[in-house]
């Protein structure tokens, strides 16, 4: 469920930033691991269905990135420093 960032207090917005940054970082790391694994799989074996898994998860990564940037934009409009 999407939160209305304008009604959050500064502390709540900072917590939201930390949460979104953590989720985005973890998911980005998982995508990178999947890409590396796919490359190894291509060289060891033939191309198979798991080779394309990173592409399937890419839209989710973009959604997380968009949410993260919305929080950063709101923090910048309020002139709040990023703690973390």
Coordinates of N, CA and C in Angstrom, one line a residue:
X1 N 0.8 -1.2 0.0 CA 0.0 0.0 0.0 C 0.9 1.2 0.0
X2 N 0.6 2.2 -0.9 CA 1.4 3.4 -1.0 C 1.1 4.4 0.1
X3 N 2.1 4.9 0.7 CA 1.9 5.9 1.8 C 1.9 7.3 1.2
X4 N 1.2 8.2 1.8 CA 1.2 9.6 1.4 C 2.4 10.2 2.2
X5 N 3.5 10.5 1.4 CA 4.7 10.9 2.1 C 4.6 12.3 2.6
X6 N 3.7 13.1 2.1 CA 3.5 14.5 2.6 C 3.0 14.6 4.0
X7 N 2.3 13.6 4.5 CA 1.7 13.6 5.8 C 2.6 13.0 6.9
X8 N 3.7 12.4 6.5 CA 4.6 11.8 7.4 C 5.5 12.9 8.1
X9 N 5.8 12.6 9.4 CA 6.7 13.5 10.1 C 8.1 13.3 9.5
X10 N 9.0 14.2 9.9 CA 10.4 14.1 9.4 C 11.0 12.8 9.9
X11 N 10.8 12.3 11.1 CA 11.4 11.1 11.6 C 10.8 9.9 10.9
X12 N 9.5 9.9 10.7 CA 8.8 8.8 9.9 C 9.3 8.8 8.5
X13 N 9.6 9.9 7.9 CA 10.1 10.0 6.5 C 11.5 9.4 6.5
X14 N 12.3 9.8 7.5 CA 13.7 9.3 7.6 C 13.7 7.7 7.7
X15 N 12.8 7.2 8.5 CA 12.6 5.7 8.7 C 12.2 5.1 7.4
X16 N 11.3 5.7 6.7 CA 10.8 5.2 5.4 C 12.0 5.2 4.4
X17 N 12.8 6.2 4.5 CA 14.0 6.3 3.6 C 14.9 5.1 3.9
X18 N 15.2 4.9 5.1 CA 16.1 3.8 5.5 C 15.5 2.4 5.1
X19 N 14.2 2.2 5.3 CA 13.5 1.0 4.9 C 13.6 0.8 3.4
X20 N 13.3 1.8 2.6 CA 13.3 1.6 1.2 C 14.7 1.5 0.7
X21 N 15.7 2.1 1.3 CA 17.1 2.0 0.8 C 17.5 0.5 1.1
X22 N 17.1 0.0 2.2 CA 17.5 -1.4 2.6 C 16.9 -2.4 1.6
X23 N 15.6 -2.3 1.4 CA 14.9 -3.2 0.5 C 15.5 -3.1 -0.9
X24 N 15.7 -1.9 -1.4 CA 16.3 -1.7 -2.8 C 17.7 -2.3 -2.9
X25 N 18.5 -2.1 -1.9 CA 19.9 -2.6 -1.9 C 19.9 -4.1 -1.9
X26 N 19.1 -4.7 -1.1 CA 19.0 -6.2 -1.0 C 18.5 -6.7 -2.3
X27 N 17.5 -6.2 -2.9 CA 16.9 -6.7 -4.1 C 17.9 -6.5 -5.3
X28 N 18.6 -5.3 -5.3 CA 19.6 -5.1 -6.3 C 20.7 -6.1 -6.2
X29 N 21.1 -6.4 -5.0 CA 22.1 -7.5 -4.8 C 21.7 -8.8 -5.3
X30 N 20.4 -9.2 -5.0 CA 19.9 -10.5 -5.5 C 19.9 -10.5 -7.0
X31 N 19.5 -9.4 -7.7 CA 19.5 -9.4 -9.1 C 20.9 -9.5 -9.7
X32 N 21.9 -8.9 -9.1 CA 23.2 -9.0 -9.5 C 23.7 -10.5 -9.4
X33 N 23.4 -11.1 -8.3 CA 23.8 -12.5 -8.1 C 23.1 -13.4 -9.2
X34 N 21.8 -13.1 -9.5 CA 21.1 -13.9 -10.5 C 21.8 -13.7 -11.9
X35 N 22.2 -12.4 -12.2 CA 22.8 -12.2 -13.5 C 24.2 -12.9 -13.6
X36 N 24.9 -12.9 -12.5 CA 26.2 -13.6 -12.5 C 26.0 -15.1 -12.7
X37 N 25.0 -15.6 -11.9 CA 24.7 -17.0 -12.0 C 24.2 -17.4 -13.4
X38 N 23.5 -16.5 -14.0 CA 23.0 -16.8 -15.4 C 24.2 -16.8 -16.4
X39 N 25.1 -15.9 -16.2 CA 26.3 -15.9 -17.1 C 27.1 -17.2 -17.0
X40 N 27.3 -17.6 -15.7 CA 28.0 -18.9 -15.5 C 27.2 -20.1 -16.1
X41 N 25.9 -20.0 -16.0 CA 25.1 -21.1 -16.5 C 25.2 -21.1 -18.1
X42 N 25.2 -20.0 -18.7 CA 25.3 -19.9 -20.1 C 26.6 -20.5 -20.6
X43 N 27.7 -20.2 -19.9 CA 29.0 -20.8 -20.3 C 29.2 -22.2 -20.0
X44 N 28.6 -22.7 -18.9 CA 28.7 -24.1 -18.6 C 27.7 -25.0 -19.3
X45 N 26.5 -24.6 -19.5 CA 25.5 -25.3 -20.1 C 24.9 -24.5 -21.3
X46 N 23.8 -24.9 -21.7 CA 23.1 -24.1 -22.7 C 22.2 -23.1 -22.0
X47 N 21.6 -22.3 -22.8 CA 20.6 -21.3 -22.3 C 19.4 -22.1 -21.9
X48 N 18.9 -21.8 -20.7 CA 17.7 -22.4 -20.2 C 16.8 -21.4 -19.5
X49 N 15.6 -21.8 -19.0 CA 14.7 -20.9 -18.5 C 15.2 -20.1 -17.3
X50 N 16.0 -20.7 -16.4 CA 16.5 -19.8 -15.3 C 17.5 -18.7 -15.7
X51 N 18.0 -18.8 -16.9 CA 18.9 -17.8 -17.5 C 18.1 -16.5 -17.5
X52 N 16.8 -16.5 -17.8 CA 16.1 -15.3 -18.0 C 15.4 -14.8 -16.7
X53 N 15.7 -15.4 -15.5 CA 15.0 -14.9 -14.3 C 15.4 -13.5 -13.9
X54 N 16.6 -13.0 -14.1 CA 16.8 -11.6 -13.8 C 15.9 -10.6 -14.6
X55 N 15.7 -11.0 -15.8 CA 14.8 -10.1 -16.6 C 13.3 -10.2 -16.1
X56 N 12.9 -11.3 -15.5 CA 11.6 -11.4 -14.9 C 11.5 -10.5 -13.7
X57 N 12.6 -10.4 -12.9 CA 12.5 -9.6 -11.7 C 12.9 -8.1 -11.9
X58 N 13.3 -7.8 -13.1 CA 13.7 -6.4 -13.3 C 12.5 -5.4 -13.1
X59 N 11.3 -5.7 -13.5 CA 10.2 -4.7 -13.2 C 10.0 -4.4 -11.7
X60 N 10.2 -5.5 -10.9 CA 10.1 -5.2 -9.4 C 11.2 -4.3 -8.9
X61 N 12.4 -4.5 -9.5 CA 13.5 -3.6 -9.1 C 13.2 -2.2 -9.5
X62 N 12.6 -2.0 -10.6 CA 12.3 -0.6 -11.0 C 11.2 0.0 -10.1
X63 N 10.2 -0.8 -9.7 CA 9.2 -0.3 -8.8 C 9.8 0.1 -7.4
X64 N 10.8 -0.7 -6.9 CA 11.4 -0.4 -5.7 C 12.3 0.9 -5.8
X65 N 12.9 1.0 -7.0 CA 13.8 2.2 -7.3 C 12.9 3.5 -7.3
X66 N 11.7 3.3 -8.0 CA 10.8 4.5 -8.1 C 10.4 4.9 -6.7
X67 N 10.0 4.0 -5.8 CA 9.6 4.3 -4.5 C 10.7 4.9 -3.7
X68 N 11.9 4.4 -3.8 CA 13.0 5.0 -3.1 C 13.3 6.4 -3.5
X69 N 13.2 6.7 -4.8 CA 13.4 8.0 -5.3 C 12.3 9.0 -4.9
X70 N 11.1 8.5 -4.8 CA 10.0 9.4 -4.3 C 10.3 9.9 -2.9
X71 N 10.8 9.0 -2.1 CA 11.1 9.3 -0.7 C 12.3 10.3 -0.7
X72 N 13.3 10.1 -1.5 CA 14.4 11.0 -1.6 C 14.0 12.4 -2.0
X73 N 13.1 12.4 -3.0 CA 12.6 13.7 -3.5 C 11.8 14.5 -2.4
X74 N 11.0 13.7 -1.6 CA 10.2 14.4 -0.6 C 11.2 14.9 0.5
X75 N 12.2 14.1 0.8 CA 13.2 14.6 1.8 C 13.9 15.8 1.3
X76 N 14.3 15.8 0.1 CA 15.0 17.0 -0.5 C 14.0 18.2 -0.5
X77 N 12.7 18.0 -0.7 CA 11.8 19.2 -0.7 C 11.7 19.8 0.7
X78 N 11.8 18.9 1.7 CA 11.7 19.4 3.1 C 13.1 19.8 3.6
X79 N 14.1 19.6 2.8 CA 15.5 19.9 3.3 C 15.9 19.1 4.5
X80 N 15.6 17.8 4.4 CA 16.0 16.9 5.4 C 17.3 16.1 4.9
X81 N 18.3 16.0 5.8 CA 19.5 15.2 5.5 C 19.2 13.7 5.6
X82 N 19.9 13.0 4.7 CA 19.7 11.5 4.7 C 20.6 11.0 5.8
X83 N 20.0 10.4 6.8 CA 20.8 9.8 7.9 C 20.9 8.3 7.6
X84 N 22.0 7.8 7.3 CA 22.1 6.3 7.0 C 22.8 6.1 5.8

